[in-house]
Coordinates of C-alpha atoms and ligand atoms in Angstrom, one line a residue:
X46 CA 27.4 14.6 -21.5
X47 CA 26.3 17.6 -19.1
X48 CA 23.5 20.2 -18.6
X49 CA 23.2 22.5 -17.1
X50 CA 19.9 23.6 -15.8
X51 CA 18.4 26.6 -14.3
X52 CA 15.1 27.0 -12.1
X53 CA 14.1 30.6 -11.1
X54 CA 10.2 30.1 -11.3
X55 CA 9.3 31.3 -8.1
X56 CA 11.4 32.7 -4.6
X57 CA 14.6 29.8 -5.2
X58 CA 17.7 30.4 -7.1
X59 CA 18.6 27.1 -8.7
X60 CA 21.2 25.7 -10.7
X61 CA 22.4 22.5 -11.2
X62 CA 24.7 20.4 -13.5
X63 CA 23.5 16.8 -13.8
X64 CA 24.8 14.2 -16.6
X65 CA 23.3 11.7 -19.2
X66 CA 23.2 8.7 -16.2
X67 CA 21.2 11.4 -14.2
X68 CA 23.9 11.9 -11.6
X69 CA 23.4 14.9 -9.5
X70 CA 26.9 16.6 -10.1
X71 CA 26.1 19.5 -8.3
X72 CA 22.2 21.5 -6.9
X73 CA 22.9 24.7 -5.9
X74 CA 19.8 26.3 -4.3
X75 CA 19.6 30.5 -2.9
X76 CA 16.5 30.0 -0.7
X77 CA 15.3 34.0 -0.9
X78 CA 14.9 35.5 2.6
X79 CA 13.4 38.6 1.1
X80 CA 9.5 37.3 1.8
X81 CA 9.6 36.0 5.5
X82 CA 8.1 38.8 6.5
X83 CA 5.0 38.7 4.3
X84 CA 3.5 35.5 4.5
X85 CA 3.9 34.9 0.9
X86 CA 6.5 35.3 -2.1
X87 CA 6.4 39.0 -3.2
X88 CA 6.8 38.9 -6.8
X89 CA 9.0 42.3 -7.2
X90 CA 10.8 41.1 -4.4
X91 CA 11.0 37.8 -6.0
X92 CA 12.4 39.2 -9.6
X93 CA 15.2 41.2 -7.5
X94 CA 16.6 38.7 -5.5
X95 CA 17.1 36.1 -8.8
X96 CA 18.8 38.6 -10.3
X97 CA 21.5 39.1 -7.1
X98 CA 21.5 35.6 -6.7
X99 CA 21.8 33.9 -10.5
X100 CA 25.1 34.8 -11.3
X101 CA 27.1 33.2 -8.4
X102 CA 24.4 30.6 -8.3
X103 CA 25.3 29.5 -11.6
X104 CA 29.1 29.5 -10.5
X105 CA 28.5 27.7 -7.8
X106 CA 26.9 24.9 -9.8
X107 CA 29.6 24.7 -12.3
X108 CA 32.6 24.8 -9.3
X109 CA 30.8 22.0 -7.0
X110 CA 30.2 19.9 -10.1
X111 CA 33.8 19.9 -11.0
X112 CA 33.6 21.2 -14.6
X113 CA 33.2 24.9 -16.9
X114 CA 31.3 26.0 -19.4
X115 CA 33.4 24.6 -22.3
X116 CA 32.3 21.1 -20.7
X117 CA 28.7 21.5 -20.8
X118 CA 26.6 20.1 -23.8
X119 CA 23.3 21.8 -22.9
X120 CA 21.7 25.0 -21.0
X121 CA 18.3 24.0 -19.6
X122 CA 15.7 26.3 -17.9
X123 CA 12.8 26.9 -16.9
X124 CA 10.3 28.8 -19.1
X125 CA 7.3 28.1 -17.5
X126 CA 4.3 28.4 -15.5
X127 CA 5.4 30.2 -12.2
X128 CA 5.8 33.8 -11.6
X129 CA 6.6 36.1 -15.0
X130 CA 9.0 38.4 -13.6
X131 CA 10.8 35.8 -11.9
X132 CA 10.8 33.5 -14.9
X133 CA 12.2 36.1 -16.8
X134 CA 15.5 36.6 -15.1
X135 CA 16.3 32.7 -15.7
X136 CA 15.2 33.1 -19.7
X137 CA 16.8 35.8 -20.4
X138 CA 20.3 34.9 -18.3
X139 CA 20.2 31.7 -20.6
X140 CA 19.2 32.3 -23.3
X141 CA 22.8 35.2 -23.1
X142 CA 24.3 32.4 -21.7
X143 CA 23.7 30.2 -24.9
X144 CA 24.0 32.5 -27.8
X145 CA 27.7 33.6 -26.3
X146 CA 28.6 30.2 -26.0
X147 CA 26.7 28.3 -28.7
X148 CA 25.4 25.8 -26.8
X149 CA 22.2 24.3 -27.2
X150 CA 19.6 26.2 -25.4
X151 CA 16.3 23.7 -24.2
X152 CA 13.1 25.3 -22.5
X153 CA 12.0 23.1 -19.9
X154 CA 7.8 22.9 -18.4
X155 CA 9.1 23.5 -14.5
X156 CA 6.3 20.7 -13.7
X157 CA 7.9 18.2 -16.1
X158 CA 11.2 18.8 -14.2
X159 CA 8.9 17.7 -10.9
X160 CA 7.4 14.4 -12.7
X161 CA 11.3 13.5 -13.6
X162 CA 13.0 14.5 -10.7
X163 CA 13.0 11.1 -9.9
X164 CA 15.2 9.9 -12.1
X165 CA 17.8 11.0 -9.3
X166 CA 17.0 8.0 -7.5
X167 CA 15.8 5.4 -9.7
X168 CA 16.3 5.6 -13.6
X169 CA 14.5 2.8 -14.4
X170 CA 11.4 5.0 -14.4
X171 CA 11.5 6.3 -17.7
X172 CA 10.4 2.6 -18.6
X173 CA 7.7 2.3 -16.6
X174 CA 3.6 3.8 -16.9
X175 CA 3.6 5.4 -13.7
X176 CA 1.0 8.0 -12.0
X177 CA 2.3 11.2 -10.6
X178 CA 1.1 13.4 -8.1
X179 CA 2.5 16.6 -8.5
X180 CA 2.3 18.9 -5.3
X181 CA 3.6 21.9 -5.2
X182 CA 3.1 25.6 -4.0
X183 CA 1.4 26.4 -7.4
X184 CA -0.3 22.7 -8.7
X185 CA -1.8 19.8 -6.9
X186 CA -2.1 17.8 -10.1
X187 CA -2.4 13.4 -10.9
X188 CA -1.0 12.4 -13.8
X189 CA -0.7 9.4 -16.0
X190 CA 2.7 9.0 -17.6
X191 CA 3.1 7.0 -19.9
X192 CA 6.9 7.9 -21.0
X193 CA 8.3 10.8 -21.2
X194 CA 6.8 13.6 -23.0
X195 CA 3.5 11.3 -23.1
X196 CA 1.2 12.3 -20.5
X197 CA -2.7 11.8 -19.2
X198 CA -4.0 14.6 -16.8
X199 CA -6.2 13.0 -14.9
X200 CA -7.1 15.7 -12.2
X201 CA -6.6 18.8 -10.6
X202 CA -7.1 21.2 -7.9
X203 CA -9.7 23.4 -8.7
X204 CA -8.7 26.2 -6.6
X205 CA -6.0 26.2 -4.0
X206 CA -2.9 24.3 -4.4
X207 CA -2.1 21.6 -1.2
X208 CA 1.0 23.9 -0.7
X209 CA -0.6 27.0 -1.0
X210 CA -3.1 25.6 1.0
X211 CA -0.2 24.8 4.1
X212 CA 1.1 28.3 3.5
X213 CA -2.1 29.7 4.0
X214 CA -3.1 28.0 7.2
X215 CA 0.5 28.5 8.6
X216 CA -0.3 32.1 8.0
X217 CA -3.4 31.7 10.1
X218 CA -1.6 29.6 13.0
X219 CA 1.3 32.7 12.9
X220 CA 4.5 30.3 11.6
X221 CA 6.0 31.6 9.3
X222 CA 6.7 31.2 5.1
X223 CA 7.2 28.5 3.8
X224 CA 4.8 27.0 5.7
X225 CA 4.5 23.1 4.9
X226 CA 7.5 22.2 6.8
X227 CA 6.6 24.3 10.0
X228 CA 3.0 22.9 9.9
X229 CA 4.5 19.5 9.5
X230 CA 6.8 19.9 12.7
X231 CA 3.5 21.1 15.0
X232 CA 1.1 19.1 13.6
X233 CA 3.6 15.8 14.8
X234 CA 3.4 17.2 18.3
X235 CA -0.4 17.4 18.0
X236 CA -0.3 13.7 16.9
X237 CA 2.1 13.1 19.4
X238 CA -0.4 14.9 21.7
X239 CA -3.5 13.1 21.0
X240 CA -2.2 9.6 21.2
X241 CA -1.4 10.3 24.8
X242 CA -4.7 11.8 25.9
X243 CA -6.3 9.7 23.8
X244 CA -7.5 12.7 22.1
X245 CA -7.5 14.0 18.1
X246 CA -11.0 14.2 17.3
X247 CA -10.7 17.7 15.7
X248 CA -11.4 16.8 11.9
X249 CA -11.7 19.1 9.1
X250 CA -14.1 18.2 5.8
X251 CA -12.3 18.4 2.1
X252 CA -14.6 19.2 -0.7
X253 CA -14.4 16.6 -3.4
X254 CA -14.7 17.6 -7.0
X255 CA -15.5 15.3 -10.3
X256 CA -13.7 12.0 -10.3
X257 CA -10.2 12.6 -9.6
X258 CA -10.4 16.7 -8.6
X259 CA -9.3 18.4 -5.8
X260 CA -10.3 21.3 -3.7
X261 CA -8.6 22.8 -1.1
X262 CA -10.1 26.3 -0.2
X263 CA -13.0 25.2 1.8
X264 CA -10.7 23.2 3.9
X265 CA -8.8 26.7 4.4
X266 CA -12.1 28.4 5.3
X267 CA -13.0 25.4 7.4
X268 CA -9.4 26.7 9.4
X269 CA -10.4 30.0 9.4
X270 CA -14.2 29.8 11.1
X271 CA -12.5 27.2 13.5
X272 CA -9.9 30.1 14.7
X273 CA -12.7 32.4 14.4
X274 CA -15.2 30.3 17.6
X275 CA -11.8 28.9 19.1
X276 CA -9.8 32.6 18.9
X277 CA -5.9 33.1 20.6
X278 CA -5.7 29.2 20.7
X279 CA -2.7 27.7 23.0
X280 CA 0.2 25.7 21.5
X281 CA -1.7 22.2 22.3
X282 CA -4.4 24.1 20.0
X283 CA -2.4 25.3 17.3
X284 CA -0.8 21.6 17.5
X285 CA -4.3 19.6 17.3
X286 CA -5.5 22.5 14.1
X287 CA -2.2 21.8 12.4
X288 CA -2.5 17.7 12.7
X289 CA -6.6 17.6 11.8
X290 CA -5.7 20.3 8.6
X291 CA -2.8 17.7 7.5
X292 CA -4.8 15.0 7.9
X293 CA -7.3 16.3 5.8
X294 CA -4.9 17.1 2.9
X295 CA -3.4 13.7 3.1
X296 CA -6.6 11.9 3.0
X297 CA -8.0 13.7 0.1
X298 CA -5.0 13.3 -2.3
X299 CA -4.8 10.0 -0.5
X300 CA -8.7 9.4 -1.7
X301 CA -8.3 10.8 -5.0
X302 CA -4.8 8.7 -6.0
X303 CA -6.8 5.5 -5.1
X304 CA -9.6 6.4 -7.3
X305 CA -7.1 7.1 -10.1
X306 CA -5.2 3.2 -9.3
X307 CA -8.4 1.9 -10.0
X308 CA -8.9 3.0 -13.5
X309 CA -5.3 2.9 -14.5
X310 CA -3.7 -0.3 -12.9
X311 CA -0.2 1.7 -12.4
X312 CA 2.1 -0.4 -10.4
X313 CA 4.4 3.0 -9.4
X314 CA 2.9 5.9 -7.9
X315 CA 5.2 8.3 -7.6
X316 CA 5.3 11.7 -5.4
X317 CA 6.7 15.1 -6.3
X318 CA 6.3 19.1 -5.9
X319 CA 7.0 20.3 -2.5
X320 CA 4.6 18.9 -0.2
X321 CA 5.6 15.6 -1.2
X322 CA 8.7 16.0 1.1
X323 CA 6.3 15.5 3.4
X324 CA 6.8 12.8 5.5
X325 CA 3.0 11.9 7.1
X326 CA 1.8 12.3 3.2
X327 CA 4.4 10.0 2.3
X328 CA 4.2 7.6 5.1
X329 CA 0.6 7.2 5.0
X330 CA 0.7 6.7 0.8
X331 CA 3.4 3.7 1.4
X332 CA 1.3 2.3 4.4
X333 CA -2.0 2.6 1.9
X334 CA -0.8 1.9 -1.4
X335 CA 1.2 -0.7 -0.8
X336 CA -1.7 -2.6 0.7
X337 CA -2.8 -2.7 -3.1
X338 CA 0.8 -3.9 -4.1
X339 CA 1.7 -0.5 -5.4
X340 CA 5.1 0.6 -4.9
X341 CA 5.1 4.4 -3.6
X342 CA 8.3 6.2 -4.8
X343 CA 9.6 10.2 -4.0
X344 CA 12.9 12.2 -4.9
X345 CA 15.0 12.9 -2.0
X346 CA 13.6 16.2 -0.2
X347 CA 16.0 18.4 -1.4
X348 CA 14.6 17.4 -5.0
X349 CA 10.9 17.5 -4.2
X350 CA 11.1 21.5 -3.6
X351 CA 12.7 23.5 -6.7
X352 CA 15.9 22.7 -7.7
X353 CA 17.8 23.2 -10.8
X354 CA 18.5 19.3 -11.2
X355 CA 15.5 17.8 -11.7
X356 CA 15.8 20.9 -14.8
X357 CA 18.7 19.4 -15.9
X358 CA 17.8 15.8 -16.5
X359 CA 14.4 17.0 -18.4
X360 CA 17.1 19.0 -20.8
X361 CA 19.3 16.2 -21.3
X362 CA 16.3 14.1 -22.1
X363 CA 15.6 16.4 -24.7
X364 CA 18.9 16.7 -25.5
X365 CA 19.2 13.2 -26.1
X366 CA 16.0 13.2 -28.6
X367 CA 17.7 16.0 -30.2
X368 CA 15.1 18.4 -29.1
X369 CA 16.4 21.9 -29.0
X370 CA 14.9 25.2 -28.4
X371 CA 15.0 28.9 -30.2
X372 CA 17.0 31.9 -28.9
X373 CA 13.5 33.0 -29.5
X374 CA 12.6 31.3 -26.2
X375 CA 9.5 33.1 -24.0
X376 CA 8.6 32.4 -20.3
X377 CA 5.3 31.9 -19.5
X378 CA 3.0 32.5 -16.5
X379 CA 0.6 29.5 -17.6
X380 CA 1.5 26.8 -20.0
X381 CA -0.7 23.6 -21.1
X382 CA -1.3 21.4 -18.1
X383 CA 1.1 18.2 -18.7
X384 CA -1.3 15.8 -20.7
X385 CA -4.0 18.3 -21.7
X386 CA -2.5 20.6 -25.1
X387 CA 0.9 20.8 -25.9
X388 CA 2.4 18.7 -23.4
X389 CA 5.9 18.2 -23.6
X390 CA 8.4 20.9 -24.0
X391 CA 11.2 22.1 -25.0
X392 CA 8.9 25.1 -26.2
X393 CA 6.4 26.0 -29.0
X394 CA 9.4 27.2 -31.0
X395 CA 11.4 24.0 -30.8
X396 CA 13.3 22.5 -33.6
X397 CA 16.0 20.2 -33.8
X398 CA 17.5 22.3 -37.1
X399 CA 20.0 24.0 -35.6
X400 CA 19.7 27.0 -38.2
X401 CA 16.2 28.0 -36.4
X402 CA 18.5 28.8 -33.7
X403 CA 19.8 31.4 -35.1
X404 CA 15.9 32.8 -35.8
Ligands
KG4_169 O1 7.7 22.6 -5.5 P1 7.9 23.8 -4.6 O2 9.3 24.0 -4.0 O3 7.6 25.1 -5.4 C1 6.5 25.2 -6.3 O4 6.7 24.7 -7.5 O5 5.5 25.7 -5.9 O6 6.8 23.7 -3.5 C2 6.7 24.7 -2.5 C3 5.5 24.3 -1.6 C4 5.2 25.4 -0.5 O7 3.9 25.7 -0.6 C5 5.6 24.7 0.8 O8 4.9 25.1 1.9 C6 5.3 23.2 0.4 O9 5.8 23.1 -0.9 N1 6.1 22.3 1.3 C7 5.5 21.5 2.2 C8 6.6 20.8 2.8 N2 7.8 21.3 2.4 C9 7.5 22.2 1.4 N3 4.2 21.2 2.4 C10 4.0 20.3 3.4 N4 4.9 19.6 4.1 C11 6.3 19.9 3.8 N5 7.2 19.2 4.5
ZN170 ZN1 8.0 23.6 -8.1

């Protein structure tokens, strides 16, 4: 069996076809250049490009992956949350795609596809309780799961997401969008930095909210006021700002995942969204965690940014439950946090009675 899936919920074209063993038989990805200049994803911008880029995207996926359309068993994508117009290019290209060719149409929750992308590297997963910690450009949430389409929410940001959070402070430091990755790169010199002169001692509070909550916007401002009495700082600057902010996100996901271990007794946490392709965040979880015999797990970084794949095996999983969704499809800005409402997809309208299809 194949699927094909689909991700256009923010500024990344992606398709993928993956098959019912969760091999990767192709991730195509159009990274959209359209927003360097701003800082930020432009969501006009945003809805243009996917609509260039989806076609040959989707022909891509299908060539790399070795097969055609009269192979594939399933068209998954993404229906929601992320940016409307966006999301609408992806919906309404498959939900074309499967009323010409009959095939099975299955709306997938893009922060689902992040819990499962996973499965990539280790299947066994979808047997295990395991916590997630979704970080992404749009969520910073933890997670119980308990299988699939069975979740907890445990916590959340209550503001800023940790990657909109990088973005932002990149913004301040002048690198440029996305901003995780650059900040990664300078903050390693300014750790590099500081273990030779013995220096480092910039540190930057995180505001800690409920039990397992997050908050990351008072860490930005705490950025901003430090720029403000420390203006035009030098590289060695910008490298010491970038380490201190990174070590502040680290330690309080870091602080709020432990508190979350000790009231559900997981033995897998495992990492996903964007930011987890970070490698301090992820170095410093396996260092921690597995000092409390947890075993720390991520996708390969390709898979922890948006991709089509991780898509893909959420459709086949409903696929295989013979979960299917309308042609009546929407997308969605917001849906239900995993684990609070509806939780799993493949959409409000789903039925497995293939005649609602044809609603
Ligand atoms: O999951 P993703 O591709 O898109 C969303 O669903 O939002 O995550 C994108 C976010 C961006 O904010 C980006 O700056 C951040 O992930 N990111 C990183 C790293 N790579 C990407 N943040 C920190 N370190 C990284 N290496
Ligand atoms: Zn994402």
């Amino acid at each position: 069996m194949q699927v094909l899936g689909i991700d256009t919920s923010c500024d990344d074209t992606a398709a993928a076809v993956t098959n019912e063993t969760f091999n990767v038989l192709s991730n195509v990805i159009a990274s959209q250049e359209e927003h360097l200049d701003f800082g930020g994803v432009v969501p006009e911008l945003a809805s243009r490009a996917h609509l260039r880029a989806l076609v040959p995207v989707v022909q891509a996926a299908l060539e790399r992956a070795g097969t055609s359309l009269a192979e594939i068993d399933g068209i998954a994508v993404t229906h929601g949350p992320g940016l409307l117009g966006s999301l609408l290019v992806g919906v309404s290209f498959a939900k074309s795609l499967a009323y010409a060719t009959g095939l099975p149409l299955i709306g997938v929750n893009h922060l689902e596809g992040h819990v499962w992308s996973l499965l990539a590297t280790d299947a066994t997963l979808l047997s295990t309780p395991f916590l997630s910690l979704i970080v992404s450009g749009g969520h910073s949430e933890i997670v119980l799961v308990k299988q699939f389409g069975e979740y907890q929410h445990l916590g959340g940001t209550r503001d800023d997401a940790a990657g909109e959070a990088f973005d932002k402070v990149a913004k301040m430091l002048g690198l440029g969008y996305p901003g995780g990755p650059a900040i990664e790169a300078l903050a390693r010199d300014g750790r590099a930095a500081a273990a030779i002169a013995g220096d480092g001692h910039l540190r930057f509070p995180v505001a800690r909210a409920g039990r397992f909550d997050l908050s990351f916007s008072g860490l930005k401002t705490a950025v901003r006021y430090h720029l403000e009495r420390h203006p035009t700082p030098d590289q060695a600057a910008r490298a010491e700002i970038a380490r201190a902010f990174e070590d502040a996100v680290v330690d309080a996901l870091l602080g709020r995942v432990q508190k979350a271990i000790d009231d559900y007794p997981v033995e897998h946490v495992v990492l996903c969204g964007g930011v987890a392709g970070n490698d301090r965040l992820y170095e410093r979880f396996v260092t921690e965690l597995e000092a409390r015999e947890r075993v720390v797990l991520r996708p390969p970084k390709l898979m922890c940014t948006d991709n089509g794949a991780m898509i893909a095996f959420v459709g086949m999983l409903h696929l295989l439950s013979g979960r299917r969704s309308s042609l009546t499809l929407g997308a969605h800005a917001t849906l239900p946090e995993l684990g609070r409402g509806v939780t799993s997809t493949p959409s409000p309208s789903a039925s497995a009675d293939p005649a609602a299809r044809a609603k």
